[in-house]
Short mmCIF file of C-alpha atoms in Angstrom, two decimals:
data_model
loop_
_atom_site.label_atom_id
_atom_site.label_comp_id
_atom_site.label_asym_id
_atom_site.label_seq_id
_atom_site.Cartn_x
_atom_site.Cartn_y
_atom_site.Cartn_z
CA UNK A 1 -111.63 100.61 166.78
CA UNK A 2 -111.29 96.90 165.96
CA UNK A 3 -108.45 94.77 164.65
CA UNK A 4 -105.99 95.70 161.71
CA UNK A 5 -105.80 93.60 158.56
CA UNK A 6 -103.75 90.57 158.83
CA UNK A 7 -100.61 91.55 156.49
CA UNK A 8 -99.58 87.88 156.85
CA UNK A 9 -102.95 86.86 155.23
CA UNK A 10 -102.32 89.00 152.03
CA UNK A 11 -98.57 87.43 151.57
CA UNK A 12 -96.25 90.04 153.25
CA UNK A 13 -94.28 88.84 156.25
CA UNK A 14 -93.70 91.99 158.89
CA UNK A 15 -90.45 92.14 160.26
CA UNK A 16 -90.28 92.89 164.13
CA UNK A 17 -89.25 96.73 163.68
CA UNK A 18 -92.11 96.72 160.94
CA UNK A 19 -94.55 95.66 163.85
CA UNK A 20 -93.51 97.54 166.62
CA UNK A 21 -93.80 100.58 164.73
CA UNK A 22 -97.70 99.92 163.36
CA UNK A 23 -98.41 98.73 166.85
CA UNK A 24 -97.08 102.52 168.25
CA UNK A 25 -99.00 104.14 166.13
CA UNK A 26 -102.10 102.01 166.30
CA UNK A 27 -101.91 102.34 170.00
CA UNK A 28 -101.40 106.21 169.65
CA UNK A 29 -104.05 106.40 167.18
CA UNK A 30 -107.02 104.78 169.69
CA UNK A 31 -105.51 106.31 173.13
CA UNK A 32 -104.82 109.69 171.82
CA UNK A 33 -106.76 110.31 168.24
CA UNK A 34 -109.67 108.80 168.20
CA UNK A 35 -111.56 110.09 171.34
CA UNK A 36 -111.62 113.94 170.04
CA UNK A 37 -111.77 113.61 166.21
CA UNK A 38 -115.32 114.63 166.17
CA UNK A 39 -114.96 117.52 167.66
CA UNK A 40 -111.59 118.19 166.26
CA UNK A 41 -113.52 117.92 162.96
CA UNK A 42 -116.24 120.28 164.12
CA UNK A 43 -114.55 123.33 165.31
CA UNK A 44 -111.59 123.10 162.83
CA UNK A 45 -108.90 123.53 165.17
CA UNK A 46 -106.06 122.27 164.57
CA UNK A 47 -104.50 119.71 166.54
CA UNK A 48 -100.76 121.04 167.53
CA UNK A 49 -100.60 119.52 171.65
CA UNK A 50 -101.23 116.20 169.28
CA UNK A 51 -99.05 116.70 166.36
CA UNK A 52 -96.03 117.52 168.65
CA UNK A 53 -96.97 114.07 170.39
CA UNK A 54 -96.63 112.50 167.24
CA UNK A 55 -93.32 114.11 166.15
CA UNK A 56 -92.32 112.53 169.71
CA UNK A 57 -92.69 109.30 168.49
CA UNK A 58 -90.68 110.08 165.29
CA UNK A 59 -94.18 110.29 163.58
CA UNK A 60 -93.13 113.41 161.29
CA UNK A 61 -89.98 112.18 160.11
CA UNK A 62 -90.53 108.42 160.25
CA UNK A 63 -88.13 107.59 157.26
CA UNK A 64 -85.35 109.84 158.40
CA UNK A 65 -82.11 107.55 159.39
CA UNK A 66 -80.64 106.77 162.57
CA UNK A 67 -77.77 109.01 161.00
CA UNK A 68 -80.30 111.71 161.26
CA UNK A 69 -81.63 110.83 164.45
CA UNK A 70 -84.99 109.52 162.99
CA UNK A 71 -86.58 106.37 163.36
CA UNK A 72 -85.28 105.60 160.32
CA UNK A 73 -88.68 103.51 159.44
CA UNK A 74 -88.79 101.84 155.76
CA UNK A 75 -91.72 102.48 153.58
CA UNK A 76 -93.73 99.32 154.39
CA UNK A 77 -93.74 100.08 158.46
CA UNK A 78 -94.24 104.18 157.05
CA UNK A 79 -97.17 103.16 154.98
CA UNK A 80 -98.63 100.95 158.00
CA UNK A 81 -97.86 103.53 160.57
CA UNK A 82 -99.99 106.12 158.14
CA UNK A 83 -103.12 103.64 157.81
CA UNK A 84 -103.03 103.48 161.36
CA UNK A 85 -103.35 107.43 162.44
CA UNK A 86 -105.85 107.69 159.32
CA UNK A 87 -108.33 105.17 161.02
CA UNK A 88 -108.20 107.47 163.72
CA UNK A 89 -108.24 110.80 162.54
CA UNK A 90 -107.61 111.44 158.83
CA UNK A 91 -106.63 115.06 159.44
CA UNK A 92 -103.58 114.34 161.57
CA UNK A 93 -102.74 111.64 159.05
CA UNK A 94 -102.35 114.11 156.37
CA UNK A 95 -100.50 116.30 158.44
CA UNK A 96 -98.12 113.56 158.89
CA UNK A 97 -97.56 112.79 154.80
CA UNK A 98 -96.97 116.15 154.33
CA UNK A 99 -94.37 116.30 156.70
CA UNK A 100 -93.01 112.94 155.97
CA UNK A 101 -92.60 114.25 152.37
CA UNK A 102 -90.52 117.16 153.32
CA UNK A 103 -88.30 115.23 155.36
CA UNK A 104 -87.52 112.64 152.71
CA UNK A 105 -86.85 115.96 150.05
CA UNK A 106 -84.52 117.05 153.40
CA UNK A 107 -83.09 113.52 153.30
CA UNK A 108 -81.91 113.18 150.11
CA UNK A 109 -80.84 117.06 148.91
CA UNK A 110 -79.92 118.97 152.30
CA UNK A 111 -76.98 120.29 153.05
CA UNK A 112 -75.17 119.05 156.55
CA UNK A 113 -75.99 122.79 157.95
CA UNK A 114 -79.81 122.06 157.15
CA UNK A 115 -79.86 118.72 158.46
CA UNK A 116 -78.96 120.07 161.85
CA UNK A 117 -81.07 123.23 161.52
CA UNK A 118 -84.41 122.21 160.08
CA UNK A 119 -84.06 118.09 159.83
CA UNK A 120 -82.73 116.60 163.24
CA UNK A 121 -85.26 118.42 165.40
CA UNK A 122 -87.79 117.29 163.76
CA UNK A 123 -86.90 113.57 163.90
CA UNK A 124 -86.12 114.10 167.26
CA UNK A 125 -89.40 115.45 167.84
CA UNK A 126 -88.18 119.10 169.00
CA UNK A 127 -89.82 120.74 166.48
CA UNK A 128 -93.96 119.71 165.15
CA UNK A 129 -94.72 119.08 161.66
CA UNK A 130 -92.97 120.39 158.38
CA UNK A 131 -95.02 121.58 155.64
CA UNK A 132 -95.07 121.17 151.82
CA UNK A 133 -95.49 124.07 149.67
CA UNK A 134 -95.96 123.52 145.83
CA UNK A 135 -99.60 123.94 144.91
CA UNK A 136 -101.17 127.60 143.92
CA UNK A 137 -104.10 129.06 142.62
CA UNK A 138 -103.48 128.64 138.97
CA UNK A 139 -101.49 125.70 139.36
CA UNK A 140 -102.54 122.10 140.63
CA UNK A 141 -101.91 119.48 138.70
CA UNK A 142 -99.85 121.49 136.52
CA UNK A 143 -97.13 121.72 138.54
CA UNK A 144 -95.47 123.67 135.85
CA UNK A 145 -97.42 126.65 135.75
CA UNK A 146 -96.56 128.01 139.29
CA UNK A 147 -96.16 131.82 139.57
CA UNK A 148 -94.11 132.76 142.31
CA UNK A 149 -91.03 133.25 141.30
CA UNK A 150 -87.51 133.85 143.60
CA UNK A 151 -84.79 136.07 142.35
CA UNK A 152 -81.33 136.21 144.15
CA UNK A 153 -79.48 139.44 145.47
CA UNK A 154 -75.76 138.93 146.55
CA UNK A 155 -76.06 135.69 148.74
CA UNK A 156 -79.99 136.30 149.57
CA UNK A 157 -82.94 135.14 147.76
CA UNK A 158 -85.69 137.37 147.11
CA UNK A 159 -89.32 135.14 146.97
CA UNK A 160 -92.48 136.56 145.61
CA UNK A 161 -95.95 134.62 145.14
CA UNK A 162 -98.71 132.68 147.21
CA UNK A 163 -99.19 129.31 147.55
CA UNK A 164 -102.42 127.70 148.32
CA UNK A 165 -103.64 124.56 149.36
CA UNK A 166 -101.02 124.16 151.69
CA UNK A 167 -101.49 121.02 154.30
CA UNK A 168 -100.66 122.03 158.08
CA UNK A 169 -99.49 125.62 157.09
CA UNK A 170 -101.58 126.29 160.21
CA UNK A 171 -99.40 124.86 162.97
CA UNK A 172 -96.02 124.58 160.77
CA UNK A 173 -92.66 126.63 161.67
CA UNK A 174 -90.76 125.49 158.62
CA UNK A 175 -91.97 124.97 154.63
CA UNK A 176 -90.26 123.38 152.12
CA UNK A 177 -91.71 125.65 149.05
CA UNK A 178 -90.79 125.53 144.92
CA UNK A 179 -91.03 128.85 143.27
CA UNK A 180 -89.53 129.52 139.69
CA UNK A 181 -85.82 130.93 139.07
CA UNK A 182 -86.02 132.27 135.45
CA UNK A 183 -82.48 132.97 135.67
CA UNK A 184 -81.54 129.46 136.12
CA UNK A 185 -82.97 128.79 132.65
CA UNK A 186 -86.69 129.12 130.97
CA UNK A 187 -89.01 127.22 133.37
CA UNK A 188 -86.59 126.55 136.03
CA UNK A 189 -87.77 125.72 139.90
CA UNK A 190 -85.49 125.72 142.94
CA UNK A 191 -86.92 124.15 145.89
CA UNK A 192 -85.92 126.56 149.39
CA UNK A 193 -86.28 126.31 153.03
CA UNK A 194 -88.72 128.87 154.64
CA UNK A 195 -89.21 129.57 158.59
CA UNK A 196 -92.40 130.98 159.94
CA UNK A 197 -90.67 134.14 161.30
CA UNK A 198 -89.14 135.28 157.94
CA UNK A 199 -90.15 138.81 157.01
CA UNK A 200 -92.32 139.25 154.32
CA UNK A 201 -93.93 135.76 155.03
CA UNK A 202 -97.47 135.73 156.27
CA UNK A 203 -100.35 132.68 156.75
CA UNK A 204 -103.51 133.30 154.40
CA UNK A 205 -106.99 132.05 155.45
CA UNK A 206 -106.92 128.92 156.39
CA UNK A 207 -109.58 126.97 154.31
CA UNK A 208 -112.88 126.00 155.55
CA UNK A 209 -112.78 122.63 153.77
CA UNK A 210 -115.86 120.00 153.32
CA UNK A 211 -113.12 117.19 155.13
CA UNK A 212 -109.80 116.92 156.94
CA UNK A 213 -110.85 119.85 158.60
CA UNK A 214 -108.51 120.35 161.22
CA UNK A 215 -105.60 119.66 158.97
CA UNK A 216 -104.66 123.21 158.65
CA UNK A 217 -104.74 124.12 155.29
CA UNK A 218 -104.18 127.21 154.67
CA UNK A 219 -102.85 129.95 152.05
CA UNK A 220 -98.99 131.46 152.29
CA UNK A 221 -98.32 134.65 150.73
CA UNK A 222 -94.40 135.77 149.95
CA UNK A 223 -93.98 139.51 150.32
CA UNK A 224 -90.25 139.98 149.56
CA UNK A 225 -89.40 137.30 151.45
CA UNK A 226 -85.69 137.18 151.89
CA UNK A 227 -84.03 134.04 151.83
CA UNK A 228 -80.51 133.25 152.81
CA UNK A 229 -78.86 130.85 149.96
CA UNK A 230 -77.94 128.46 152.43
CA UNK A 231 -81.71 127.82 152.50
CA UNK A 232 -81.84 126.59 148.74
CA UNK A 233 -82.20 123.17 149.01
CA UNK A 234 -80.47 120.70 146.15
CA UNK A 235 -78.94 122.84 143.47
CA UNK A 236 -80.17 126.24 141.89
CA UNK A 237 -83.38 125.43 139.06
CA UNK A 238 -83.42 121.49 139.57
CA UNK A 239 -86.59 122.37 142.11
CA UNK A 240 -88.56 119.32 139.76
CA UNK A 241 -86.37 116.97 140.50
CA UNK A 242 -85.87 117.50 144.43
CA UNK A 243 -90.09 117.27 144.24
CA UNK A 244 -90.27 114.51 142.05
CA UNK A 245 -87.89 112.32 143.99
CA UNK A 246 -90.15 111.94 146.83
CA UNK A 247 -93.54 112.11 144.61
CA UNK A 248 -93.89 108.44 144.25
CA UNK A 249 -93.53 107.66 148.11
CA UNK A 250 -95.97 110.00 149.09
CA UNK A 251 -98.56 108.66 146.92
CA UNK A 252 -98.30 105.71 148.67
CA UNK A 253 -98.59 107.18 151.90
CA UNK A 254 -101.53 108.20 150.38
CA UNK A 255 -103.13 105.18 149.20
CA UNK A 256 -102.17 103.97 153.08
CA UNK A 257 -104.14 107.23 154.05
CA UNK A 258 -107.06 106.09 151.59
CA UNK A 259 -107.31 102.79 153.28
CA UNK A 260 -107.46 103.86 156.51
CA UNK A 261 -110.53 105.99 156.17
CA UNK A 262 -111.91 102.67 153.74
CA UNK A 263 -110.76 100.33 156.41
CA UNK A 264 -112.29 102.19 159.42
CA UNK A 265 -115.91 102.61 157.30
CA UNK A 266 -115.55 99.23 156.98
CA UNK A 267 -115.46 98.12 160.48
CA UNK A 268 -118.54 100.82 161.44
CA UNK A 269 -120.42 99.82 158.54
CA UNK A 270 -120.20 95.98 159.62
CA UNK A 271 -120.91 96.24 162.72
CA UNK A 272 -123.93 98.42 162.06
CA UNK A 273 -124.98 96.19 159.78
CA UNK A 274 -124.75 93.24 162.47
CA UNK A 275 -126.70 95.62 165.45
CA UNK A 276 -129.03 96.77 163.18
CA UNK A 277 -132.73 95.40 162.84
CA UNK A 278 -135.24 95.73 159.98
CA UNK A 279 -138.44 94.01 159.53
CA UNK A 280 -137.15 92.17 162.95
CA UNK A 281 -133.72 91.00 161.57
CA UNK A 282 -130.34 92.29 161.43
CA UNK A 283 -129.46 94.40 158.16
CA UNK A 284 -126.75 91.64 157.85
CA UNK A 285 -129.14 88.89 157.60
CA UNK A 286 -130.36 90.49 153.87
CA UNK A 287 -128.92 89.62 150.98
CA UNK A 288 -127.74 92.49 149.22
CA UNK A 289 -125.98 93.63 152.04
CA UNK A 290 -124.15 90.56 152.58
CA UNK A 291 -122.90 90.85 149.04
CA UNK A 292 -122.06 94.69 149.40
CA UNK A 293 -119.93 93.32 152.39
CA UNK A 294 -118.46 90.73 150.09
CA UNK A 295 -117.59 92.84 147.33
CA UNK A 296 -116.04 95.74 149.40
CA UNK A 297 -113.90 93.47 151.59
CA UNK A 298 -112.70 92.03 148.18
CA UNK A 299 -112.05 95.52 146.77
CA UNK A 300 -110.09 96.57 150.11
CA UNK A 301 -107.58 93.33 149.94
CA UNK A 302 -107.24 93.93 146.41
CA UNK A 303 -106.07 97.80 147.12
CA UNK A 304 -103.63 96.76 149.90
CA UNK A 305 -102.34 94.83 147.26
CA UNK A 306 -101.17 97.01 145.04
CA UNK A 307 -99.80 99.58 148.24
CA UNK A 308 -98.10 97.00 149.70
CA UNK A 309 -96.24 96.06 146.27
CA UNK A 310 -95.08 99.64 145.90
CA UNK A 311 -94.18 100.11 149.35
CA UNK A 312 -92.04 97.14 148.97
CA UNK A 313 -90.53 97.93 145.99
CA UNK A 314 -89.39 100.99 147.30
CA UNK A 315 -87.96 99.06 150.09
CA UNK A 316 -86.15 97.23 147.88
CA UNK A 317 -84.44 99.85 145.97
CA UNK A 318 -86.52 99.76 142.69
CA UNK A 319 -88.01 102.83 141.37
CA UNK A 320 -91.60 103.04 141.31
CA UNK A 321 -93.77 105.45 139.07
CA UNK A 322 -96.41 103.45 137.66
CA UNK A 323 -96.85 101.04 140.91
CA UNK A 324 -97.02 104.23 142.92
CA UNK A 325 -99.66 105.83 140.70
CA UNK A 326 -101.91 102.34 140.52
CA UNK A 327 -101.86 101.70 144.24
CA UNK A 328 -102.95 105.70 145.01
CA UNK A 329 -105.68 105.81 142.22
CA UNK A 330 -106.75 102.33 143.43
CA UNK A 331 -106.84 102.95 146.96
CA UNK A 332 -108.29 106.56 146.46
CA UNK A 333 -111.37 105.31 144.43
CA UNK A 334 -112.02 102.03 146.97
CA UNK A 335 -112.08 104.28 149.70
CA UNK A 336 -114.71 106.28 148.02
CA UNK A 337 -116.67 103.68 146.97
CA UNK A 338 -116.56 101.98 150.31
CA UNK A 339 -117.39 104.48 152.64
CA UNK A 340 -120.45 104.99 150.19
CA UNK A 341 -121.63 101.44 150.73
CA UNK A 342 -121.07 101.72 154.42
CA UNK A 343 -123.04 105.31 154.70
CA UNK A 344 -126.00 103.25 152.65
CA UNK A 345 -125.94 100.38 155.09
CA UNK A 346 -126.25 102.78 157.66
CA UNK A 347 -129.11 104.18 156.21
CA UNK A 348 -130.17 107.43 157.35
CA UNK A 349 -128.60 107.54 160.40
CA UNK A 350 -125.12 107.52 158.13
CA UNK A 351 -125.83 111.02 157.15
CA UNK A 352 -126.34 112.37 160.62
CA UNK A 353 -123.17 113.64 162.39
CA UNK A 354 -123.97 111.71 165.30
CA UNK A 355 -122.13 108.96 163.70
CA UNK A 356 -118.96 109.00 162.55
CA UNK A 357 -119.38 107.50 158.59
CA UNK A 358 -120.54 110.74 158.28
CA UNK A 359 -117.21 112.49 158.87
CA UNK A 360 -115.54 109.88 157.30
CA UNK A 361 -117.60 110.09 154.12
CA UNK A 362 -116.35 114.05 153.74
CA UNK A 363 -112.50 113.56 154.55
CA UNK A 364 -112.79 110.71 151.99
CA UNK A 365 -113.63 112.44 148.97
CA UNK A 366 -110.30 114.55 148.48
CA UNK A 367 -108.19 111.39 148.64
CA UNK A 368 -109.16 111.45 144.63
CA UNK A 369 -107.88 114.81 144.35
CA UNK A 370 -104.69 115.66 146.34
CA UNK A 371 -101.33 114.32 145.49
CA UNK A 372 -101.62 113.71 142.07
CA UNK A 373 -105.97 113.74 140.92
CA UNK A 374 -107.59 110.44 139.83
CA UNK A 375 -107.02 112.09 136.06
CA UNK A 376 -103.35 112.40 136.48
CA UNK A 377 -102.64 109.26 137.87
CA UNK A 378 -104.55 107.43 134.47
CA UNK A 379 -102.21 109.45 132.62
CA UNK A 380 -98.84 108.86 134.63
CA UNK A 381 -99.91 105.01 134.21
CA UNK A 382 -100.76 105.08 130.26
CA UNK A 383 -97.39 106.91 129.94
CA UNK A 384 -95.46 104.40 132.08
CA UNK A 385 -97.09 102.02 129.79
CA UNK A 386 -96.57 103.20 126.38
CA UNK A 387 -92.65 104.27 127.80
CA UNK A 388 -93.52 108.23 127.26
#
């Protein structure tokens, strides 16, 4: 793996926390990613000896504060950190967003008991990844129409449903899960704390997916399961808002996730294109794929751009809805369209799985779909425009 963008280049000064924390990661990424991704990728395993590394380094809680014994990263050395494991392996990188985005709903809405219980270890790196549970089977992009419900009994919740779609479910202990409370009002969702071991809780099949294939996605079914109320998280049918809170960060931990798969096609596809010969010169020396080379590197700047905007925007305390919806639905679509151009440069070699565009070509195409679909981020913009 080559050298990262220059952030300096694009306008963004990195402060000396900012860069230690890309350069950990980046260094974690080549020593300890990179060499088994392919065969991570082929048998679909997935990857908890690494993950637990990662928590080590404060990788699953990254923006959890000192207070909470994280490294209490900021969203521009966060989004940096999650470019750099996606060069490597974009199924640990997910992993890592989806934890990161139950920490920050822990962050902002836990009590002081479940900071201690389900938080700290994790930013300490006792405990692997955390896992987000809102997605189901009838109910994607419309949030709204989940199913499983939770009723409460005495000082116990009672939580019936499945959940699909669910990224690490495979290797997780502890979910952070949304299921509707009808009597907290027509339509209400609480957001609750669920371990592995509860009764009534079981894994489904864990998906055999096109991409990210060792990210351990997998189905959760609720069976009764019994939930003390201390494990409500936030208050009782305000479930949206806890989500919604940490939405607009995660996209761009997304978009960050979207150029690392973009960036690292990128650096294959050059290469290739420079080792390459064709009618006795280098696929470089032709025209057309000089100006694909052009145009993409233009089209990658442009999408850190708009991610490092939001990140810093969020950094400085403004909200973000829009900004975080432009720089994911940028970012998403580059990264398609770029690891395209690179598979074509590679001609047919790039759709062998002897080389790696290959696998980067499949764990590329859901960045356009998870977290919000291209579709929904168009709309989120238009209304941000129009002030809906």
């Amino acid at each position: 793996m080559g050298k990262f963008p220059d952030i300096e280049r694009l306008g963004f000064d990195l402060s000396e926390e900012q860069r230690a924390i890309r350069e950990t990661m980046a260094r974690f990424a080549v020593e300890r990613l990179a060499p088994g991704a392919a065969e991570r990728d082929r048998s679909a395993e997935f990857p908890a000896a690494l993950v637990s590394e990662l928590a080590a380094l404060g990788g699953m809680a990254m923006k959890t504060s000192t207070m909470d014994e994280g490294p209490g990263a900021d969203n521009l050395a966060y989004a940096l950190a999650v470019e750099a494991v996606a060069r490597a392996d974009a199924s640990v990188a997910v992993i890592m967003v989806a934890s990161n985005l139950s920490a920050a709903i822990l962050a902002a809405n836990a009590t002081e008991d479940q900071r201690n219980r389900f938080l700290r270890p994790v930013a300490r790196g006792e405990r692997g990844a955390l896992s987000f549970g809102l997605t189901e089977p009838g109910a994607g992009s419309d949030a709204a129409a989940i199913r499983t419900t939770a009723r409460s009994q005495g000082d116990t919740w009672i939580i019936d449903g499945t959940k699909q779609w669910i990224t690490g479910a495979a290797g997780a202990e502890v979910f952070v899960i949304f299921a509707k409370t009808p009597e907290a009002g027509e339509g209400a969702v609480t957001c609750f704390i669920v371990e592995a071991d509860a009764p009534g809780f079981s894994l489904g099949r864990v998906e055999d997916k096109m991409g990210l294939r060792s990210s351990g996605t997998a189905q959760l079914h609720f069976n009764g399961v019994r939930v003390p109320a201390a494990n409500v998280v936030g208050q009782v049918g305000q479930g949206y808002r806890v989500a919604l809170g940490a939405l607009a960060p995660s996209r761009v931990a997304i978009a960050a996730q979207s150029l690392g798969i973009a960036e690292r096609a990128f650096e294959l596809g050059l290469s290739y294109a420079q080792e390459r010969q064709v009618f006795g010169q280098p696929v470089a020396a032709f025209q057309n794929s000089r100006f694909v080379l052009a145009d993409m590197r233009c089209a990658l700047d442009q999408a850190w751009l708009l991610m490092l905007r939001a990140a810093r925007l969020l950094d400085n305390g403004i909200p973000i809805r829009g900004e975080a919806s432009m720089a994911k639905l940028v970012a998403s679509e580059t990264c398609g369209r770029v690891v395209d151009q690179m598979l074509q440069l590679h001609g047919g070699n790039g759709y062998s799985r002897e080389y790696e565009i290959e696998r980067l070509y499949r764990d590329a195409r859901v960045m356009r779909i998870y977290e919000g679909t291209s579709e929904i981020q168009r709309e989120v913009i238009a209304r941000d425009l129009l002030g809906n």
